[in-house]
């Protein structure tokens, strides 16, 4: 057999068409001979019946002798010539012929048994006689009163039946040949279509490609999702099932049915277009690309960027810390120069006072945050963000109403939420005069409410829902990662706990992000070591705690500081923008 699919399909279809044509011809010819025999016998029987119904013939058989020139012979020959029968034989009850095609045989006994016809029954048969093989019809010859006086036998030459059959064969073959030609043309057209669809490949090539495809799809570390022209999933490799969190039951279903409504389903369905589209599925950040195929379907590839996104954020944090350390180094050099000048001027008391103020500012700033935010991870985050904010010329404030006990269920999740919102707020106000960001964390029962306000341009009303969509951002992405992930993660973390994340307009302008986490805290244990109450900075049931700025009563002696938290390296009462200008 030839190697090409086109050639093999054509040959197989031609063989099938020829076999069907031969089979159909044979199936037609097989009953055709029987039909022709039956028609000949019925014709002979009809002639015999017509002959036997003439009463004169019965009377002549009874009253006249069998002679070659008798009335029965003359009438029989007339009927034979008129009907085209091979013979018309009239006999008496003894089987003696009263007519025959050969006049010399008149008066002789017939060569075949006429018993059934003489017994009153009609007979149709193919039999051999003195004139050869013929289709015969035999009927009884009756008088007017119904008595059988003889029989009439009519024969149709079998050669004429065979001639009709042979005559029908050329026409039948012509029809069969026409059908075969049409089948061959259809086979060629179908084979040409198969050739185009298979790119004129051999069966071995197709089998090899399928084996390679299976190995590649299940071996690569990228998710592959193939969809048909109806938008239904027709293929999922192992990595796609892992990244999307679905199984083989998704095959045959639309992305909306398999994944549920969301950006991931919109990207796979082609409702969101573009390259390297970001989407979040569960805890994973995915990059999707969708390519249409020639058959109207599409193939989407998915890459896991979760670790890369985390590394990018860690890189941003590291850069922020480096900038903060650079700022601290700058401030430290300034203070060392100031201290050196005081010592050279022998202003020792002023030098001691200056060192005490610097050390006190560091301690008071950290204590002010930890007094209100008792979770160590979150407090450390805010101290670091305050340092970064100072370097960028932004005042980071922790609201006086902030009270957060140290019994968070998921401290890292809240750190992610606060870090993303503070970073976005710093980006929004950086470079603006009198830039300010305020953070407020309040606990009530097990719920925590986070508010992050800034003095930036704010978020337009028509974009307040879109800012939480994966991949949507108004800022240019950095080189190492893409934008549009942080706020989406914030909302997902909030909704996972049954909470919410919204954005509105802050008092005095700017944006205010509000995140509500209903199950963020564990149940309080008033008697246990982890209990919270007035002694830990959380308002007790009877009034504010001793760290509440509105509390009445004695307070420990400490410097009079406002509620703004800037940088450990910058006095809290100094406007960061003015200090930058003084540098």
XYZ file of C-alpha atoms in Angstrom:
583
model
C 0.000 0.000 0.000
C 1.169 3.581 -0.564
C 2.291 5.511 2.511
C 0.176 8.638 2.024
C -3.191 8.812 3.721
C -4.709 10.284 0.551
C -3.645 7.351 -1.610
C -4.648 4.695 0.894
C -8.064 6.227 1.476
C -8.645 6.535 -2.292
C -7.702 2.914 -2.958
C -9.830 1.638 -0.095
C -12.836 3.649 -1.195
C -12.456 2.503 -4.811
C -12.267 -1.108 -3.648
C -15.354 -0.611 -1.510
C -17.255 1.050 -4.373
C -16.309 -1.738 -6.813
C -17.233 -4.435 -4.309
C -20.576 -2.783 -3.631
C -21.276 -2.492 -7.382
C -20.454 -6.187 -7.993
C -22.469 -7.280 -4.990
C -25.447 -5.163 -6.002
C -25.289 -6.566 -9.560
C -25.152 -10.126 -8.296
C -27.986 -9.540 -5.863
C -30.044 -8.102 -8.708
C -29.254 -10.886 -11.185
C -29.967 -13.716 -8.744
C -33.694 -13.025 -8.399
C -33.999 -11.741 -11.980
C -33.768 -15.266 -13.456
C -36.413 -16.545 -11.055
C -38.635 -13.590 -11.898
C -38.311 -14.259 -15.631
C -39.082 -17.971 -15.095
C -42.150 -17.091 -13.056
C -43.325 -14.624 -15.674
C -42.906 -17.250 -18.459
C -44.798 -19.913 -16.489
C -47.643 -17.535 -15.675
C -47.839 -16.496 -19.316
C -48.015 -20.154 -20.392
C -50.682 -20.830 -17.759
C -52.737 -17.842 -18.935
C -52.614 -19.058 -22.560
C -53.614 -22.535 -21.446
C -56.532 -21.184 -19.403
C -57.737 -19.073 -22.337
C -57.563 -22.104 -24.675
C -59.354 -24.398 -22.239
C -62.233 -21.953 -21.806
C -63.319 -22.386 -25.438
C -66.196 -24.954 -25.316
C -65.772 -25.924 -28.949
C -62.385 -27.486 -28.240
C -63.863 -29.742 -25.541
C -66.664 -30.816 -27.870
C -64.195 -31.522 -30.703
C -62.033 -33.627 -28.385
C -65.143 -35.634 -27.444
C -66.665 -35.946 -30.923
C -63.758 -36.010 -33.433
C -60.680 -38.220 -33.816
C -57.148 -36.822 -33.293
C -55.905 -35.950 -36.779
C -53.275 -33.533 -38.141
C -55.950 -31.600 -40.052
C -58.673 -31.757 -37.437
C -60.418 -28.718 -35.898
C -58.528 -29.014 -32.591
C -55.159 -28.894 -34.380
C -56.185 -25.901 -36.437
C -57.457 -23.925 -33.387
C -54.410 -24.797 -31.307
C -52.011 -23.627 -34.009
C -53.944 -20.425 -34.414
C -53.620 -19.703 -30.702
C -49.942 -20.644 -30.723
C -49.131 -18.273 -33.555
C -51.205 -15.485 -32.014
C -49.576 -15.729 -28.565
C -46.000 -16.624 -29.565
C -46.027 -19.794 -27.482
C -43.656 -22.614 -28.333
C -46.488 -25.144 -28.415
C -50.160 -25.573 -27.544
C -50.991 -29.240 -26.917
C -54.556 -30.468 -26.365
C -54.917 -34.047 -25.011
C -57.696 -36.318 -23.934
C -57.970 -38.148 -20.646
C -55.652 -40.892 -21.907
C -52.879 -38.410 -22.662
C -53.255 -38.689 -26.427
C -52.343 -35.516 -28.277
C -55.046 -33.820 -30.356
C -52.675 -31.005 -31.350
C -48.957 -30.433 -31.564
C -46.463 -28.153 -33.268
C -45.285 -31.185 -35.237
C -48.425 -32.595 -36.967
C -46.838 -36.061 -37.115
C -46.988 -36.283 -33.293
C -50.775 -35.810 -33.248
C -52.353 -39.013 -31.957
C -49.299 -39.943 -29.837
C -49.129 -39.975 -26.066
C -47.538 -36.949 -24.373
C -44.004 -37.322 -23.014
C -44.715 -35.810 -19.578
C -47.215 -36.892 -16.967
C -50.533 -34.956 -17.330
C -52.002 -36.536 -14.189
C -52.384 -33.363 -12.112
C -54.100 -31.440 -14.921
C -56.412 -34.410 -15.662
C -57.194 -34.491 -11.953
C -58.580 -30.946 -12.189
C -55.537 -28.965 -10.928
C -53.590 -26.218 -12.714
C -49.820 -26.706 -12.987
C -46.874 -24.331 -13.608
C -43.404 -25.807 -14.087
C -40.098 -25.756 -15.929
C -39.637 -29.133 -17.550
C -38.019 -31.065 -20.408
C -40.209 -32.351 -23.239
C -39.969 -33.435 -26.827
C -39.294 -29.829 -27.820
C -36.650 -29.286 -25.169
C -36.724 -27.267 -21.931
C -39.685 -24.894 -21.567
C -41.853 -23.044 -19.115
C -45.146 -24.866 -18.988
C -48.688 -24.238 -17.901
C -51.206 -27.087 -17.737
C -54.961 -26.760 -17.063
C -57.856 -29.232 -17.227
C -60.152 -29.175 -20.288
C -63.776 -29.290 -19.171
C -67.114 -29.719 -20.872
C -70.037 -27.398 -20.279
C -71.210 -29.549 -17.363
C -67.755 -29.363 -15.752
C -66.537 -32.864 -16.525
C -62.833 -33.125 -17.373
C -62.413 -34.511 -20.882
C -58.746 -33.758 -21.253
C -56.063 -31.132 -20.625
C -54.339 -28.213 -22.339
C -50.544 -27.797 -22.054
C -48.838 -24.611 -23.261
C -45.079 -24.138 -23.347
C -42.865 -21.050 -23.592
C -39.428 -21.709 -25.007
C -36.854 -21.438 -22.230
C -34.359 -20.003 -24.692
C -36.471 -16.847 -24.861
C -36.353 -16.518 -21.073
C -32.572 -16.872 -21.093
C -32.358 -14.404 -23.941
C -34.294 -11.832 -21.926
C -31.959 -12.377 -18.997
C -28.878 -12.022 -21.159
C -30.380 -8.982 -22.809
C -30.869 -7.334 -19.399
C -27.284 -7.903 -18.264
C -25.599 -5.175 -20.444
C -28.021 -2.554 -19.186
C -27.477 -3.724 -15.642
C -23.716 -3.519 -16.055
C -24.111 -0.048 -17.530
C -25.976 1.072 -14.451
C -23.423 -0.637 -12.213
C -20.585 1.015 -14.125
C -22.243 4.426 -13.771
C -22.683 3.891 -10.063
C -19.061 2.796 -9.802
C -17.925 5.920 -11.660
C -19.942 8.149 -9.347
C -18.536 6.290 -6.355
C -14.995 6.670 -7.678
C -15.510 10.419 -8.165
C -16.932 10.755 -4.654
C -14.021 8.722 -3.298
C -11.540 10.999 -5.046
C -13.204 14.144 -3.699
C -13.291 12.747 -0.162
C -9.677 11.653 -0.462
C -8.657 15.128 -1.604
C -10.370 16.592 1.465
C -8.614 14.073 3.669
C -5.347 15.015 1.965
C -5.833 18.694 2.810
C -6.845 17.972 6.375
C -3.967 15.580 7.039
C -1.438 17.819 5.234
C -0.602 14.902 2.916
C 0.969 12.943 5.766
C 1.404 9.211 6.022
C -0.390 7.166 8.668
C 2.922 6.504 10.387
C 3.614 10.243 10.497
C 0.202 10.908 12.066
C 0.720 8.160 14.638
C 4.141 9.595 15.467
C 2.734 13.101 15.814
C -0.001 11.871 18.149
C 2.513 10.032 20.311
C 4.784 13.084 20.410
C 1.828 15.338 21.226
C 0.783 13.185 24.154
C 4.342 13.092 25.485
C 4.758 16.844 25.042
C 1.396 17.846 26.519
C 1.841 15.738 29.622
C 5.545 16.477 29.994
C 5.761 20.270 29.706
C 5.412 22.474 32.766
C 2.877 24.781 31.148
C -0.855 24.250 31.242
C -2.515 23.650 27.868
C -6.277 23.949 27.355
C -7.745 23.223 23.906
C -11.281 24.317 22.998
C -13.419 23.301 20.032
C -15.357 25.646 17.741
C -18.302 25.528 20.156
C -16.152 26.885 22.988
C -16.096 23.576 24.894
C -12.980 22.126 26.474
C -11.686 19.203 24.441
C -8.223 18.727 25.957
C -6.530 19.394 29.300
C -2.996 18.380 30.094
C -1.833 17.445 33.591
C -0.358 20.864 34.366
C -3.561 22.680 33.344
C -5.589 20.438 35.647
C -3.193 21.246 38.499
C -3.129 24.992 37.896
C -6.890 25.322 37.421
C -7.826 22.854 40.132
C -10.118 20.804 37.884
C -10.096 17.258 36.539
C -10.960 15.350 33.400
C -14.676 15.930 33.994
C -14.200 19.441 32.541
C -13.746 17.991 29.032
C -16.840 18.677 26.961
C -17.937 21.621 29.110
C -17.544 25.341 28.564
C -14.998 27.320 30.663
C -17.851 28.966 32.579
C -19.276 25.557 33.504
C -15.893 24.069 34.390
C -14.388 27.047 36.256
C -17.314 29.249 37.202
C -17.710 32.901 36.284
C -14.546 34.988 36.545
C -11.606 36.373 34.676
C -9.984 32.974 34.123
C -13.084 31.707 32.310
C -13.298 34.973 30.335
C -9.677 34.614 29.191
C -10.113 30.977 28.116
C -13.381 31.770 26.325
C -11.765 34.659 24.421
C -13.920 37.389 25.965
C -10.725 39.069 27.197
C -8.101 39.498 24.489
C -4.424 40.319 24.577
C -1.104 38.653 25.305
C 0.308 37.564 28.649
C -3.023 38.131 30.381
C -2.869 37.946 34.162
C -5.447 35.983 36.088
C -5.716 34.595 39.593
C -6.989 31.071 40.202
C -7.151 30.158 43.875
C -3.737 30.979 45.343
C -1.978 31.001 41.985
C -1.138 33.902 39.725
C -1.367 32.703 36.109
C -0.299 34.219 32.803
C -2.538 33.117 29.924
C -2.181 33.342 26.160
C -4.914 32.259 23.762
C -4.340 31.360 20.116
C -7.214 30.535 17.691
C -6.913 27.443 15.471
C -7.911 26.851 11.857
C -10.941 24.746 12.784
C -12.575 27.584 14.734
C -11.348 26.445 18.139
C -8.511 27.782 20.262
C -5.551 26.699 22.376
C -4.731 28.516 25.624
C -1.456 28.174 27.508
C -1.127 28.872 31.226
C 2.060 29.687 33.115
C 2.382 29.760 36.873
C 3.814 33.131 37.937
C 3.032 32.756 41.630
C 6.636 32.289 42.716
C 7.876 34.928 40.281
C 5.253 37.361 41.566
C 6.307 36.655 45.127
C 9.950 37.168 44.202
C 9.018 40.439 42.506
C 7.271 41.663 45.618
C 10.187 40.571 47.770
C 12.472 42.464 45.409
C 10.295 45.550 45.786
C 10.422 45.163 49.555
C 14.170 44.700 49.453
C 14.568 47.813 47.356
C 12.370 49.675 49.792
C 14.483 48.529 52.705
C 17.638 49.518 50.843
C 16.171 52.948 50.227
C 15.217 53.155 53.899
C 18.725 52.147 54.949
C 20.117 54.743 52.578
C 17.886 57.339 54.179
C 18.919 56.257 57.655
C 22.565 56.363 56.629
C 22.045 59.879 55.316
C 20.320 60.961 58.529
C 22.902 59.200 60.655
C 25.721 61.043 58.852
C 23.926 64.354 59.407
C 23.502 63.600 63.121
C 27.104 62.487 63.484
C 28.227 65.737 61.884
C 25.940 67.657 64.234
C 27.253 65.744 67.256
C 30.852 66.275 66.140
C 30.206 69.997 65.803
C 28.684 70.218 69.303
C 31.662 68.358 70.765
C 34.168 70.539 68.955
C 32.335 73.588 70.272
C 32.540 72.021 73.733
C 28.726 72.167 74.027
C 28.645 68.940 75.933
C 25.247 69.399 77.538
C 23.672 70.132 74.174
C 25.397 67.072 72.701
C 24.001 64.850 75.457
C 20.515 66.305 74.954
C 20.768 65.807 71.176
C 21.779 62.130 71.522
C 18.947 61.548 73.992
C 16.391 63.023 71.624
C 17.580 60.882 68.728
C 17.520 57.680 70.783
C 14.142 58.597 72.242
C 12.627 59.209 68.818
C 13.638 55.750 67.659
C 12.210 54.108 70.757
C 9.014 56.156 70.930
C 8.202 55.666 67.239
C 8.468 51.866 67.491
C 6.633 51.799 70.814
C 3.841 53.932 69.414
C 3.176 51.366 66.671
C 3.536 48.236 68.851
C 1.309 49.809 71.513
C -1.578 49.980 69.033
C -0.689 47.019 66.779
C 0.275 44.142 69.044
C 0.871 41.546 66.310
C 4.672 41.528 65.778
C 4.566 40.798 62.022
C 2.113 43.589 61.291
C 3.911 46.043 63.604
C 7.233 45.300 61.922
C 5.617 45.822 58.516
C 4.259 49.234 59.500
C 7.615 50.327 60.977
C 9.370 49.328 57.746
C 6.712 51.001 55.574
C 7.059 54.182 57.631
C 10.769 54.246 56.873
C 10.142 53.716 53.165
C 7.447 56.396 53.195
C 9.838 58.925 54.695
C 12.374 58.221 51.982
C 9.674 58.908 49.376
C 8.554 62.115 51.061
C 5.269 60.709 52.386
C 3.937 60.905 55.930
C 2.641 57.511 57.055
C 0.187 57.861 59.947
C -1.248 55.199 62.213
C -4.652 56.401 63.355
C -5.238 57.083 67.052
C -8.280 54.789 66.795
C -6.093 51.830 65.816
C -6.370 48.913 68.245
C -5.356 45.408 67.123
C -4.729 42.616 69.681
C -2.213 39.836 69.218
C -4.638 37.028 68.372
C -4.829 37.051 64.598
C -5.959 33.852 62.901
C -3.881 34.524 59.749
C -1.217 37.158 60.429
C 0.502 36.610 57.082
C -2.747 37.113 55.192
C -3.359 40.442 56.956
C 0.264 41.440 56.317
C -0.365 40.808 52.596
C -3.528 42.912 52.667
C -1.956 45.825 54.575
C 1.266 45.706 52.559
C -0.545 45.820 49.210
C -2.845 48.653 50.232
C -0.035 50.734 51.764
C 2.196 50.195 48.721
C -0.600 51.297 46.386
C -1.294 54.342 48.546
C 2.404 55.305 48.587
C 2.527 54.968 44.790
C -0.582 57.145 44.471
C 0.703 60.054 46.600
C 4.445 59.909 45.928
C 5.758 63.200 44.573
C 2.674 65.196 45.618
C 3.004 68.083 48.118
C 1.924 67.288 51.696
C 1.534 63.627 50.759
C -0.011 61.552 53.509
C -1.179 57.986 54.060
C -3.206 56.947 57.102
C -3.699 53.385 58.333
C -6.449 52.386 60.731
C -6.950 48.906 62.189
C -9.861 48.302 64.529
C -11.052 45.101 66.173
C -14.583 44.337 67.309
C -15.262 40.860 68.565
C -13.588 38.566 66.030
C -13.878 41.051 63.177
C -11.129 43.406 61.989
C -11.760 46.489 59.875
C -8.842 47.974 57.952
C -8.952 51.447 56.431
C -6.148 52.918 54.324
C -6.621 56.540 53.280
C -4.381 58.682 51.111
C -4.305 62.228 49.773
C -3.778 61.170 46.161
C -6.041 61.710 43.152
C -8.469 58.992 44.263
C -10.231 56.313 42.203
C -12.960 57.415 39.743
C -16.389 55.973 40.486
C -16.504 54.046 37.193
C -13.241 52.247 38.042
C -13.936 51.328 41.663
C -14.835 47.755 40.792
C -12.326 47.304 38.002
C -9.367 48.049 40.303
C -10.002 44.654 41.951
C -9.852 42.804 38.610
C -6.768 40.696 37.876
C -4.434 42.323 35.407
C -6.121 45.757 35.465
C -3.900 48.671 36.455
C -3.289 52.281 35.499
C 0.436 52.090 36.323
C 3.265 50.970 34.099
C 4.523 47.522 35.166
C 8.117 47.118 36.395
C 10.541 45.038 34.399
C 10.520 42.049 36.736
C 6.748 41.583 37.129
C 3.320 42.767 36.051
C 0.725 44.992 37.651
C -2.881 44.293 38.543
C -2.399 41.512 41.096
C -2.232 43.158 44.534
C -5.795 44.430 44.854
C -7.175 41.226 43.364
C -5.357 39.242 46.065
C -6.683 41.630 48.705
C -10.271 41.003 47.675
C -9.756 37.255 47.396
C -8.219 37.076 50.878
C -11.129 39.087 52.254
C -13.817 37.071 50.491
C -12.210 33.808 51.576
C -13.008 34.819 55.180
C -16.503 35.946 54.252
C -15.494 39.604 54.220
C -15.258 42.336 51.631
C -12.887 44.851 50.070
C -14.189 48.154 48.705
C -12.855 51.542 47.704
C -14.446 54.944 48.044
C -13.530 58.593 48.424
C -11.650 59.661 51.547
C -12.686 62.685 53.577
C -10.894 65.671 52.081
C -10.137 63.878 48.788
C -8.080 60.867 47.826
C -8.965 57.191 48.073
C -10.105 55.164 51.059
C -9.834 51.366 50.907
C -11.919 49.454 53.436
C -11.350 45.754 54.120
C -13.639 43.882 56.518
C -12.476 40.498 57.863
C -15.260 38.966 60.001
C -13.204 35.988 61.274
C -9.753 37.547 61.568
C -9.319 37.096 65.345
C -9.505 34.108 67.648
C -11.871 34.075 70.580
C -10.588 36.138 73.526
C -9.491 34.237 76.668
C -9.810 36.638 79.621
C -8.005 34.345 82.028
C -5.358 32.863 79.815
C -1.899 34.158 79.022
C -3.048 35.414 75.658
C -5.906 37.464 77.091
C -6.466 40.968 75.858
C -7.997 43.748 77.793
C -7.141 47.097 79.247
C -3.676 45.974 80.204
C -2.806 45.149 76.555
C -3.955 48.286 74.936
C -7.415 47.116 73.821
C -10.394 49.047 75.208
C -12.014 47.171 78.048
C -15.702 46.894 78.637
C -15.767 49.770 81.117
C -13.827 52.352 79.168
C -10.630 53.142 77.314
C -7.335 51.553 78.225
C -4.353 53.436 79.613
C -2.816 53.828 76.181
C -5.897 55.474 74.740
C -5.028 59.115 74.072
C -8.465 60.128 75.302
C -8.118 58.258 78.593
C -8.470 60.294 81.752
C -6.133 59.519 84.572
C -2.435 59.362 85.179
C -0.178 58.390 82.305
C 3.534 57.574 82.416
C 5.819 60.419 81.648
C 6.768 60.426 77.960
C 7.326 63.075 75.300
C 4.276 64.817 73.894
C 3.990 63.316 70.361
C 1.316 63.612 67.687
C -0.307 60.542 66.171
C 1.696 60.661 62.949
C 4.214 57.871 62.546
C 6.959 58.680 60.111
C 10.362 57.033 60.175
C 12.438 55.841 63.116
C 15.170 58.048 61.721
C 12.990 61.173 61.544
C 11.423 62.957 64.545
C 7.696 62.354 64.565
C 6.894 66.012 64.938
C 8.823 67.015 61.826
C 7.009 67.392 58.513
C 8.836 64.949 56.212
C 8.386 67.177 53.192
C 9.897 70.159 54.938
C 12.780 68.026 56.131
C 13.493 66.869 52.613
C 13.558 70.468 51.498
C 15.979 71.302 54.324
C 18.389 68.647 53.067
